[in-house]
Coordinates of C-alpha atoms and ligand atoms in Angstrom, one line a residue:
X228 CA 3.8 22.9 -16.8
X229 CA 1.0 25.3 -16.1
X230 CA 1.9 26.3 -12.4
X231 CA 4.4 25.2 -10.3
X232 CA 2.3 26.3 -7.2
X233 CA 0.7 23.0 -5.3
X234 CA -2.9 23.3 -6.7
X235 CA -5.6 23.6 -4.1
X236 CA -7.9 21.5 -3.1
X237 CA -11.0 23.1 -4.8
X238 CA -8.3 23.4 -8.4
X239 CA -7.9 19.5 -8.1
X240 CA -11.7 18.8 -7.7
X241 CA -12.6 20.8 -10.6
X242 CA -9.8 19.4 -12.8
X243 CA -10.2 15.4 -11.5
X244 CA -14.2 16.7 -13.0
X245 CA -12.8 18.5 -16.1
X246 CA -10.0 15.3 -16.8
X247 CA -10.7 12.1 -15.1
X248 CA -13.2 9.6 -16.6
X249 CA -13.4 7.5 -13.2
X250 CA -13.9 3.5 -13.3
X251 CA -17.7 1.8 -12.8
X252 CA -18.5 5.1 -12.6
X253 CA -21.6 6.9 -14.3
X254 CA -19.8 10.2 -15.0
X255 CA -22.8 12.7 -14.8
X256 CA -23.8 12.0 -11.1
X257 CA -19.9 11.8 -10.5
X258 CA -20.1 15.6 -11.9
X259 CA -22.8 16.7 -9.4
X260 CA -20.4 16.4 -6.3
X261 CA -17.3 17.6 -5.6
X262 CA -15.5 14.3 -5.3
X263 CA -13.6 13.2 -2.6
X264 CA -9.8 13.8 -2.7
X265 CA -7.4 11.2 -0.9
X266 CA -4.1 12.9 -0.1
X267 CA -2.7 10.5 2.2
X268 CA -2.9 7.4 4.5
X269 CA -1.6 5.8 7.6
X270 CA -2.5 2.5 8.8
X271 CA -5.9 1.7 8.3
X272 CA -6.7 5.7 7.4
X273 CA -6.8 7.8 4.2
X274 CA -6.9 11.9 4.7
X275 CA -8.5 13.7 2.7
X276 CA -6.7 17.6 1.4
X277 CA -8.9 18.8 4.1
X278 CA -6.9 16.5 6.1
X279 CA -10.0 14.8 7.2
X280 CA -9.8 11.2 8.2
X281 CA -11.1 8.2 7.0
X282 CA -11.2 4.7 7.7
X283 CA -10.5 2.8 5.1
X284 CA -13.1 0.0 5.3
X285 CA -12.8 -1.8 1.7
X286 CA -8.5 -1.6 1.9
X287 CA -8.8 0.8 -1.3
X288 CA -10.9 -1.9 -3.3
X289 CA -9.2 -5.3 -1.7
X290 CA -5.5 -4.1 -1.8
X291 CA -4.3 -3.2 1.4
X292 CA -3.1 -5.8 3.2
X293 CA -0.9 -4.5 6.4
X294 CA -1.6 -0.9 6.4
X295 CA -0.9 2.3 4.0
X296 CA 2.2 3.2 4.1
X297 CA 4.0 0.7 6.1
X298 CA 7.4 1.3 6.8
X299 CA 9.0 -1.9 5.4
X300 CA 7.0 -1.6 2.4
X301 CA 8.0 2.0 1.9
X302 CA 11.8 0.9 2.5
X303 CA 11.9 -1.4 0.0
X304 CA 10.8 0.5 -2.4
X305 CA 12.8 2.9 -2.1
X306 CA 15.9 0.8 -1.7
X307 CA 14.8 -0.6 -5.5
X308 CA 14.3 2.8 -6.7
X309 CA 18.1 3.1 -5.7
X310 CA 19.3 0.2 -7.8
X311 CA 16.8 0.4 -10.9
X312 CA 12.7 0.9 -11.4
X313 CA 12.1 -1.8 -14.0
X314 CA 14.2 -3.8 -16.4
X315 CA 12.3 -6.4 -18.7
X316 CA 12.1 -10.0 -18.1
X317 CA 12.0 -10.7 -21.8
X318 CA 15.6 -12.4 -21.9
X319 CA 17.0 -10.5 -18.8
X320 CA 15.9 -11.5 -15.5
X321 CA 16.4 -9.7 -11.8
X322 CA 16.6 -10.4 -8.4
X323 CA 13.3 -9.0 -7.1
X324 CA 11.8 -11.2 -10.1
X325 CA 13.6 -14.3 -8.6
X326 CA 13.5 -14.1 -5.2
X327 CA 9.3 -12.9 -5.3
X328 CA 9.0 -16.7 -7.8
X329 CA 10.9 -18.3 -5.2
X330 CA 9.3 -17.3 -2.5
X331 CA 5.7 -17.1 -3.8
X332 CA 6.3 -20.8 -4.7
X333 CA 7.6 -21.7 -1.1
X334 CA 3.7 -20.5 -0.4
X335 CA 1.8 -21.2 -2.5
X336 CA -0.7 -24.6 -2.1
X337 CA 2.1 -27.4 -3.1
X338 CA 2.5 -28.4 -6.7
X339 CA 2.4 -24.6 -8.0
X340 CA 5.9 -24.6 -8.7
X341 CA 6.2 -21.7 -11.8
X342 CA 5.7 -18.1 -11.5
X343 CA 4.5 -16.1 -15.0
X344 CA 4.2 -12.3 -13.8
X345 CA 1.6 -10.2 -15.3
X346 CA -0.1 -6.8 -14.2
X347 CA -3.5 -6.8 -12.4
X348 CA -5.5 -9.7 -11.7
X349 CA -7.2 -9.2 -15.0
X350 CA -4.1 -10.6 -17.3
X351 CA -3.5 -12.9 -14.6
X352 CA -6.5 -14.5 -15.8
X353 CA -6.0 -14.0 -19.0
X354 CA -2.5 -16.2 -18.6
X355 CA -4.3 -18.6 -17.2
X356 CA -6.9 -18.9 -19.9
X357 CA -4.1 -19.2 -22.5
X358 CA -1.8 -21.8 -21.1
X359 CA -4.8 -24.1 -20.3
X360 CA -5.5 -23.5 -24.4
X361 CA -2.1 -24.4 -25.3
X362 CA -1.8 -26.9 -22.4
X363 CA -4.5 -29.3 -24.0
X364 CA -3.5 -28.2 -27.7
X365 CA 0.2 -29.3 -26.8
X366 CA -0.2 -32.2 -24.7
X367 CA -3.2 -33.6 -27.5
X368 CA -2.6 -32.7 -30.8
X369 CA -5.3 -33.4 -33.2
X370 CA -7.4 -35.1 -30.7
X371 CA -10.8 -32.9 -30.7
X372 CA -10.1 -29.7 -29.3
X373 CA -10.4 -29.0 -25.6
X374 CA -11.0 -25.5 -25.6
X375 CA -14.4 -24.4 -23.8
X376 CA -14.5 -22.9 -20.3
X377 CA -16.6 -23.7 -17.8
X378 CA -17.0 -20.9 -15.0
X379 CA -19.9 -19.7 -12.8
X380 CA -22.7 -17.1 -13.7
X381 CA -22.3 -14.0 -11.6
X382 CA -18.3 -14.6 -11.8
X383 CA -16.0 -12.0 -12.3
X384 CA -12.4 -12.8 -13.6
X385 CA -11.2 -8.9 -14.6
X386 CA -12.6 -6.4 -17.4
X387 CA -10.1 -8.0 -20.3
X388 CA -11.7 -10.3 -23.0
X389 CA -10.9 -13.3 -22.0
X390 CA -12.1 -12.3 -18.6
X391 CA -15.0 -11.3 -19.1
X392 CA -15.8 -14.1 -21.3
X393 CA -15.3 -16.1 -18.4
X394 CA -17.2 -13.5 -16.7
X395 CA -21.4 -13.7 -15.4
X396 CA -22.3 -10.3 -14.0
X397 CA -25.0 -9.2 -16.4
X398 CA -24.7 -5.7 -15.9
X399 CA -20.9 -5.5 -16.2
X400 CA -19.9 -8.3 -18.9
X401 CA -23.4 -8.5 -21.5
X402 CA -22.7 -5.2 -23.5
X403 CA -19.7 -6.6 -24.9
X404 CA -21.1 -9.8 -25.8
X405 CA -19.1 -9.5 -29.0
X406 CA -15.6 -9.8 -27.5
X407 CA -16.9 -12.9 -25.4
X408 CA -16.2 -16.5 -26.8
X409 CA -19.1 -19.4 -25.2
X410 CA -18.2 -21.1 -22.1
X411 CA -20.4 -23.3 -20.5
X412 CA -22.0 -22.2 -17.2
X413 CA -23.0 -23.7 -14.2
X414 CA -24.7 -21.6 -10.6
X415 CA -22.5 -21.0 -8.3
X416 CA -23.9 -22.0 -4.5
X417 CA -25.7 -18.9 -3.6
X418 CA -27.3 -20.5 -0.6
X419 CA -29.3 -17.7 0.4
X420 CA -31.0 -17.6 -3.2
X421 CA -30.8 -21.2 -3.6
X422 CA -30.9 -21.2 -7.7
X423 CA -32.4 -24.9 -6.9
X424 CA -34.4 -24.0 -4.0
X425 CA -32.5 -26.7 -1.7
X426 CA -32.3 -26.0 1.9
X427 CA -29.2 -25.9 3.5
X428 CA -27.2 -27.5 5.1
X429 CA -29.3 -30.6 4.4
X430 CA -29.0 -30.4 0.6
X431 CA -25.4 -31.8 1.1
X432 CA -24.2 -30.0 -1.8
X433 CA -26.6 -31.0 -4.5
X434 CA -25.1 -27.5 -6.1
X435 CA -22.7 -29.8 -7.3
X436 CA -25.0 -31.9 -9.7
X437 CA -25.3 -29.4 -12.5
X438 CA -21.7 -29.0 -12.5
X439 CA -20.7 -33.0 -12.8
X440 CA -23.6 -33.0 -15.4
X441 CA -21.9 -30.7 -17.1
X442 CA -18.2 -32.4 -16.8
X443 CA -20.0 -35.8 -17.1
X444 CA -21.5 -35.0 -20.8
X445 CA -18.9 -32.6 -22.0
X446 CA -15.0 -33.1 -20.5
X447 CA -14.5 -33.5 -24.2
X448 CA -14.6 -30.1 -24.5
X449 CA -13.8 -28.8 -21.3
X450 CA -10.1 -27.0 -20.8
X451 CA -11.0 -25.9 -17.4
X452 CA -13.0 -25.3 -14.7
X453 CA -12.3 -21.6 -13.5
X454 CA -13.7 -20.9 -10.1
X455 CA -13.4 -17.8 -7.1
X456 CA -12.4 -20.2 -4.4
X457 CA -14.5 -20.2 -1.1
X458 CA -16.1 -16.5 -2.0
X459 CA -17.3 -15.1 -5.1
X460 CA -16.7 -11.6 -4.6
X461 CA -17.4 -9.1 -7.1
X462 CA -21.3 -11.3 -7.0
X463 CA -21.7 -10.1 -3.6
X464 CA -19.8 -11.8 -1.3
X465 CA -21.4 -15.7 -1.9
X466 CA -19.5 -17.7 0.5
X467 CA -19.6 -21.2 -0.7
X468 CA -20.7 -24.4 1.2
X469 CA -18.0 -26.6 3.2
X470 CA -16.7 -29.3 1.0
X471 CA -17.4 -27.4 -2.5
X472 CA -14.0 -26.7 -3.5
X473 CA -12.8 -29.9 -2.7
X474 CA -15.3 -31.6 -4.8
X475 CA -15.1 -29.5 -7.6
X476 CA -11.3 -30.3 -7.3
X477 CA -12.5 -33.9 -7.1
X478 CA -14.3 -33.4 -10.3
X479 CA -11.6 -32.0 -12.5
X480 CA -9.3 -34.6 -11.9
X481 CA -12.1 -37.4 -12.7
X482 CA -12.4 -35.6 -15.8
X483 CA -9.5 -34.8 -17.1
X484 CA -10.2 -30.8 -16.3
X485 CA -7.8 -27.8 -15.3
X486 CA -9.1 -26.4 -12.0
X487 CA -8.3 -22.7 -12.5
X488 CA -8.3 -20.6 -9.1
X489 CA -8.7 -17.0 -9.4
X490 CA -7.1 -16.5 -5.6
X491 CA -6.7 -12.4 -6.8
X492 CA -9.3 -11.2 -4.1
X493 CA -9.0 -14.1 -1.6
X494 CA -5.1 -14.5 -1.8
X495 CA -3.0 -13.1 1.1
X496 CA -4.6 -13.4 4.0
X497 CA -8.5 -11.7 3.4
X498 CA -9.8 -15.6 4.2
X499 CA -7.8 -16.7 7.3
X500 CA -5.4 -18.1 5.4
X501 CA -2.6 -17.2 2.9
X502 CA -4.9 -18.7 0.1
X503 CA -8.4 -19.6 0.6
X504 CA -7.5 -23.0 -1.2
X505 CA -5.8 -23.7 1.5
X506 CA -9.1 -24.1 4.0
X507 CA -10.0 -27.2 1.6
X508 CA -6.1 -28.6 0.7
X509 CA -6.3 -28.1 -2.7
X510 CA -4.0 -27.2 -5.2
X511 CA -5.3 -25.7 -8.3
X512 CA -3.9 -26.9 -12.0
X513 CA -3.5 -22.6 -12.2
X514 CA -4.1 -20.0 -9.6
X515 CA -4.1 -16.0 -10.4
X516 CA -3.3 -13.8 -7.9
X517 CA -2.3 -9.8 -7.8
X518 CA -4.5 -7.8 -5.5
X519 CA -2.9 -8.3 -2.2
X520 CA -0.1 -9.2 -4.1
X521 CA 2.5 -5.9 -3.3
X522 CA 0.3 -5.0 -0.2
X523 CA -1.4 -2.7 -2.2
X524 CA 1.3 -0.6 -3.1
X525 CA 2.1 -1.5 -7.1
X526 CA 0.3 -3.3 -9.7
X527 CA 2.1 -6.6 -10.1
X528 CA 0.1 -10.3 -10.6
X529 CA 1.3 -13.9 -11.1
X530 CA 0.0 -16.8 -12.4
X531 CA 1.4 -19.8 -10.8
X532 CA 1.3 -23.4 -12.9
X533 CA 2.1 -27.1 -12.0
X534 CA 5.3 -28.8 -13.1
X535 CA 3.0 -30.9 -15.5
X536 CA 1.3 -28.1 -16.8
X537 CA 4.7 -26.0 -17.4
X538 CA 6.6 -28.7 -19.1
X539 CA 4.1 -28.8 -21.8
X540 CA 5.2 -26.0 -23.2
X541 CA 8.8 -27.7 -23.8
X542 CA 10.4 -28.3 -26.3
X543 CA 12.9 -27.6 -29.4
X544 CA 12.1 -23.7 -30.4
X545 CA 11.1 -24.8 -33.8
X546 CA 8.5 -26.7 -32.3
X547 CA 6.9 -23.6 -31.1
X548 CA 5.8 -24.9 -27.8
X549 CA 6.8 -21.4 -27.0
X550 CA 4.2 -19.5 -24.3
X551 CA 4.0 -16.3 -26.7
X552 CA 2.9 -14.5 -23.8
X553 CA 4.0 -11.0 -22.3
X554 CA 3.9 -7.5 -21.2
X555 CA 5.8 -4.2 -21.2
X556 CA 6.2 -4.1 -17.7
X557 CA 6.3 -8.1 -16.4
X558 CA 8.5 -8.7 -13.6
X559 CA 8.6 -5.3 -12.7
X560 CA 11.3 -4.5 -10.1
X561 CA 9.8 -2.1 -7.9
X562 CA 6.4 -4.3 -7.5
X563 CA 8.5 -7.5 -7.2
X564 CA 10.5 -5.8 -4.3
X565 CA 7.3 -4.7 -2.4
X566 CA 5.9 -8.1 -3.0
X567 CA 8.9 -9.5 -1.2
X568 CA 8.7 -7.0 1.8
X569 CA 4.8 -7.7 2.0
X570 CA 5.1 -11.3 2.5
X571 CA 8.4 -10.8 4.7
X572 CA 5.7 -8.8 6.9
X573 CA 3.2 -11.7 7.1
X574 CA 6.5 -13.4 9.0
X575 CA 7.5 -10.8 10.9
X576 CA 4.7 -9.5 12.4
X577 CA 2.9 -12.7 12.3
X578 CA 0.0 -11.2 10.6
X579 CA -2.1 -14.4 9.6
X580 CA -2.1 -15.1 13.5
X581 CA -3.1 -12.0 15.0
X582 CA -5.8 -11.7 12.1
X583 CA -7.7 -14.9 13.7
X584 CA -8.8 -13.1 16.8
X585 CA -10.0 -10.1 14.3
X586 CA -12.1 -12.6 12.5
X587 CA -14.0 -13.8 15.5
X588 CA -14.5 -10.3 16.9
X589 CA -15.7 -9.1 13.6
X590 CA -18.2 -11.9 13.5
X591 CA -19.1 -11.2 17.2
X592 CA -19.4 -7.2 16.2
X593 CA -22.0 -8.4 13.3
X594 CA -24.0 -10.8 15.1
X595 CA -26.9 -8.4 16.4
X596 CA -27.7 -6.9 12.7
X597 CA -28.6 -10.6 11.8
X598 CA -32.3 -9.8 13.1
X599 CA -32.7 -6.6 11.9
X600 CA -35.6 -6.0 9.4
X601 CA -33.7 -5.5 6.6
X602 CA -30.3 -7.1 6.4
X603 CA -31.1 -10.2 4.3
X604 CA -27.9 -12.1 5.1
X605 CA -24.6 -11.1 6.2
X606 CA -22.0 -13.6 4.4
X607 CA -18.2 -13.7 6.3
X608 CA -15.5 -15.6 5.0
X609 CA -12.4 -13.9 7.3
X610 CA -11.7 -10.6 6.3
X611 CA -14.5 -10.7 4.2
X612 CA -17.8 -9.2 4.3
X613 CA -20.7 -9.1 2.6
X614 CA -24.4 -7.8 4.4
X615 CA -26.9 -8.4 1.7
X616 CA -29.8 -5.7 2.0
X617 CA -33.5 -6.4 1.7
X618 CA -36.8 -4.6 1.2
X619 CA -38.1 -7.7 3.2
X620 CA -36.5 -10.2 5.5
X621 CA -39.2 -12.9 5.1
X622 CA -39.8 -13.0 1.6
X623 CA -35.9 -11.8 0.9
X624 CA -37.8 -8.9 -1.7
X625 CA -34.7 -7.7 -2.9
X626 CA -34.7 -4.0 -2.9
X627 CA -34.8 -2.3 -6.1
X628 CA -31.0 -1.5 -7.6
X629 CA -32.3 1.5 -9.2
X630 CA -32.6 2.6 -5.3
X631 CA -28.9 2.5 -4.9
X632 CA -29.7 1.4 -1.1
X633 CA -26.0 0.9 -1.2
X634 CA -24.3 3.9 -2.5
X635 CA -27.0 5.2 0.3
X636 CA -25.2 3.9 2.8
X637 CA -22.1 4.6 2.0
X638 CA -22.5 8.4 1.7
X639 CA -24.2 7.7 5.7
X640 CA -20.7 6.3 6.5
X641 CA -18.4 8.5 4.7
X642 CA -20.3 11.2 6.6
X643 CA -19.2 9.2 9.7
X644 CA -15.9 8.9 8.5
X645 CA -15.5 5.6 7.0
X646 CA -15.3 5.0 3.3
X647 CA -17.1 1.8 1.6
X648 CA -17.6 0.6 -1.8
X649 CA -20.9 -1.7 -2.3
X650 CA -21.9 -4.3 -4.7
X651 CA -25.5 -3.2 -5.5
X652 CA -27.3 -4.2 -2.5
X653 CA -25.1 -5.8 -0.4
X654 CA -22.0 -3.6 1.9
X655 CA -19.1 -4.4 1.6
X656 CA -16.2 -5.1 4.3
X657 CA -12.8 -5.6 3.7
X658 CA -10.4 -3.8 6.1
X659 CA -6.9 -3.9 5.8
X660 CA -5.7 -7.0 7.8
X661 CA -3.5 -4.6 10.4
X662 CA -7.1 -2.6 11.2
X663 CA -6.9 -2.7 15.2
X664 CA -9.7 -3.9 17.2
X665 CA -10.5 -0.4 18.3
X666 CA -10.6 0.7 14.9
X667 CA -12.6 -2.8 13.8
X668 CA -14.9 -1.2 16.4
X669 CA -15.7 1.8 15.2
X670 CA -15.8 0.2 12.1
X671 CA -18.7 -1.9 12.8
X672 CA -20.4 0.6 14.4
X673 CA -20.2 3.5 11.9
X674 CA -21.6 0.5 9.1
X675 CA -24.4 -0.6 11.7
X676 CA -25.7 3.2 11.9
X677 CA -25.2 3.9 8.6
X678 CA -27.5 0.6 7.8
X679 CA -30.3 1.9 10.3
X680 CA -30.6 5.4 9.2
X681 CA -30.8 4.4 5.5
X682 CA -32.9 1.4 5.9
X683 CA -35.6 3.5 8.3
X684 CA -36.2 6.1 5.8
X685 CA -36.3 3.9 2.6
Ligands
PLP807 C1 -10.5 -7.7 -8.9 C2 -10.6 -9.1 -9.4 C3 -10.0 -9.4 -10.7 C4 -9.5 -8.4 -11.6 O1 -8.4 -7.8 -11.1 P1 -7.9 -6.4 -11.7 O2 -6.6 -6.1 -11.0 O3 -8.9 -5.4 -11.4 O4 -7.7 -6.6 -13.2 C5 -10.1 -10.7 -11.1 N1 -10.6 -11.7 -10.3 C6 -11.1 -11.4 -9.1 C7 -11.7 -12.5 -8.2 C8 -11.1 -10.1 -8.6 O5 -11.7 -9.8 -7.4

C-alpha cells in the first residue's frame, strides 16, 4: 500500500484516468474530462465524492431493480458473508445455490424446471448456445447435424464468442468477425423502420415471413431460434408487435427448433411482468437471465432448461453425455443469497403491483414529446424506454451518429442531475422499479429539457 490516507476526490480522478480502461468507452475523450466518481447510492440516487446527487435513470446499466442499497438486500448479504463468501458447486452444493434454483423455478414461465448458474448474462448465453449443441448432437446422433443459429440482426446476446456470433450490432460485433461462427439471420420487427416497408398495425405481422422461410427451408439445420423477447434492447429499444413472440414460439415447435430467450435485460420486472415471456404465455426451450438477477448487487446469471431438454444430457458417465460446462465462481453464495432476498422483495413489497401505476404515469409523462420536431419515436415496453432522435420527423432523417446527439443529451441531464446512458440516437430510460412518482417526475422532466436544449441548437 501506497497511503493509507482515504484518497481525494481529485487523487481518484486522476488515477481511474492513469489505471482504468473503462468499457464501450473511446479512452481519449474519456481522458479530456475529469470523470464522474460514484461514491454512494440510496434508492433511486447515486452521490457523487462531491456528495452531489444523482438520479439514477438507466438503474446503473439495467441492474437495479428495488433501489441501491436496500436494506434486505444489504442484510442478506451480510448474513452470508457470516457463514461463507463462495464455495464451488463443482461436486459440493449450498443452500443459497438451492433455495435461489428452487425458487427461480417456482417463477419462472412453467416447464423451466433446471437452474445452470453462470456469471453475467454473457455466459448465460453462452450456456444456452451449448446445451442446444449438445441437446440435438445427443438426442440425434449421426442424423445431419443441427447446429446453426438463427437470431436477429441488430441483436445483442453479451460480448463473449458465442455471443456475439449470435450477435447483429455492426458496430460492436463485425471487428471480430473471426471469433464469430455463421448463423442465419432474420430482421427483427423494427416497426418504425419497417425493413419491409409494411405499415403497421395492418401488416399483421408479415415480419414473420422471412423467419418461417427461413425455418421452412432449413430446420435441418437449425438448433435454435434465439430471440430478446418483446424488446430488443441493446438495438435501441425495438418493441416488438403483439402476437410475435407467440408465433415465433409457434414456429419452433412446428419445426422442430429450440426457442432460446435471452430474458437478461427484460427479466424481473423491467416489462410489467416478472419475465416479458410471460405477456405472450410462452415458455422458452432455454431462457438466460442475470441482470436484475441479485437486484443489482452481485454478478450472478442462470440459464434455466426444460425437463426434456435436461434429460438429454443423461446417461452412464462413460457415455459422456456429461454438460462439460463451468466456472470458477458458479453458484456463488453471496450472489445466490442476494438473489433470494431480491425476489423475497418482489413479495413483500409487492413490487410488480405498485410498478403498474408507474408504467401508465411514465407513459402519460412522455406523451407530449411525441409531437416534438425531433423525437422520431418513443418505444415503451414497462420500465423500458427508448426515445429515438431524428434530424427530421417526416422523413425519419436519422441524425448523424458521428453527432453523438445522444451523449449530448446526456451531459444536459447529468448537468440537471440525472444520469443516462444512450444507444446512439435514441435515450434511454430504465429506472429502478422502486423510483417514486415524484422522482419519475423529475425524471421525465430533466430528460424532456435536456431533449429541447440539445435538439434546438443542433
Ligand atoms: C446486457 C445483456 C447481455 C449481456 O450481459 P452481460 O452481463 O453484460 O454479459 C445479454 N443479453 C442481453 C439482452 C443484454 O441486455
Amino acid at each position: 500500500m501506497t497511503s493509507h490516507r482515504t484518497p481525494t476526490p481529485a487523487q481518484l480522478q486522476r488515477w481511474d484516468r492513469r489505471y482504468v480502461w473503462h468499457p464501450f468507452t473511446q479512452m481519449e475523450e474519456w481522458e479530456q474530462d475529469p470523470p464522474l466518481v460514484i461514491q454512494s447510492g440510496k434508492g433511486a440516487y447515486l452521490y457523487d465524492t462531491d456528495g452531489r446527487r444523482y438520479l439514477d435513470g438507466v438503474s446503473s446499466i439495467w441492474l437495479t431493480v428495488h433501489g441501491h442499497r436496500h436494506p434486505d438486500l444489504n442484510r442478506a448479504l451480510r448474513r452470508q458473508l457470516d457463514r461463507i463468501a463462495h464455495s464451488t458447486l463443482l461436486g459440493l452444493t449450498s443452500p443459497p445455490a438451492v433455495l435461489l434454483a428452487r425458487d427461480l423455478v417456482r417463477i419462472a414461465p412453467p416447464g423451466l424446471t433446471k437452474v445452470f448458474y453462470s456469471d453475467d448474462g454473457s455466459t448465460a448465453m453462452e450456456v444456452a448456445l451449448k446445451m442446444a449443441l449438445q441437446y440435438w448432437e445427443q438426442r440425434r446422433p449421426r442424423i445431419q447435424p443441427k447446429n446453426r443459429f438463427l437470431h436477429f440482426t441488430l441483436s445483442y446476446h453479451g460480448d463473449t464468442a458465442g455471443a456475439m456470433s449470435i450477435g447483429g450490432i455492426d458496430l460492436f460485433h463485425k471487428r471480430y468477425r473471426a471469433l464469430r461462427v455463421p448463423t442465419f439471420t432474420a430482421e427483427p420487427p423494427y416497426c418504425y423502420r419497417c425493413p419491409l416497408s409494411l405499415s403497421y398495425p395492418t401488416c399483421h405481422l408479415r415480419c414473420l415471413d422471412p423467419v418461417a422461410k427461413l425455418l421452412k427451408t432449413r430446420h435441418r439445420e437449425i438448433a435454435a431460434v434465439v430471440i430478446e423477447p418483446l424488446v430488443q434492447a441493446a438495438a435501441g429499444m425495438i418493441t416488438a408487435p403483439p402476437g410475435y413472440l407467440s408465433k415465433i414460439r409457434e414456429l419452433c415447435t412446428r419445426y422442430h427448433v429450440l426457442l432460446i430467450a435471452d430474458e437478461v435485460a427484460t427479466g424481473f420486472g423491467r416489462t410489467g411482468r416478472l419475465f416479458a415471456c410471460e405477456h405472450e404465455r410462452v415458455t422458452p426451450d432455454l431462457m438466460a437471465v442475470s441482470k436484475g438477477l441479485t437486484g443489482g448487487y452481485l454478478p450472478l446469471a442462470a440459464t434455466l432448461s426444460t425437463d426434456e431438454i435436461y434429460r438429454a444430457f443423461l446417461g452412464r458417465y462413460d457415455e459422456f453425455k456429461t454438460f462439460f460446462h463451468g466456472h470458477s465462481y458458479t453458484g456463488n453464495a453471496l450472489g445466490c443469497a442476494v438473489a433470494l432476498a431480491n425476489l423475497e422483495v418482489f413479495r413483500k413489497e409487492h413490487t410488480l403491483r405498485r410498478l403498474q401505476p408507474k408504467i401508465r404515469a411514465l407513459s402519460r409523462l412522455l406523451d407530449p414529446l411525441n409531437t416534438w420536431p425531433h423525437v422520431g419515436e418513443i418505444r415503451q415496453r414497462g420500465f423500458m424506454v427508448g426515445i429515438e432522435l431524428v434530424q427530421d420527423r417526416a422523413t425519419k432523417t436519422p441524425y448523424p451518429l458521428a453527432d453523438r446527439i445522444g451523449h449530448r443529451v446526456a451531459q444536459e441531464a447529468r448537468k440537471r442531475g440525472l444520469l443516462l446512458r444512450p444507444l446512439g440516437n435514441v435515450i434511454v430510460l430504465m429506472p429502478p422499479l422502486s423510483i417514486t412518482l415524484p422522482q419519475l417526475t423529475r425524471l421525465v422532466r430533466i430528460v424532456s429539457a435536456s431533449i429541447r436544449t440539445v435538439t434546438a441548437a443542433a
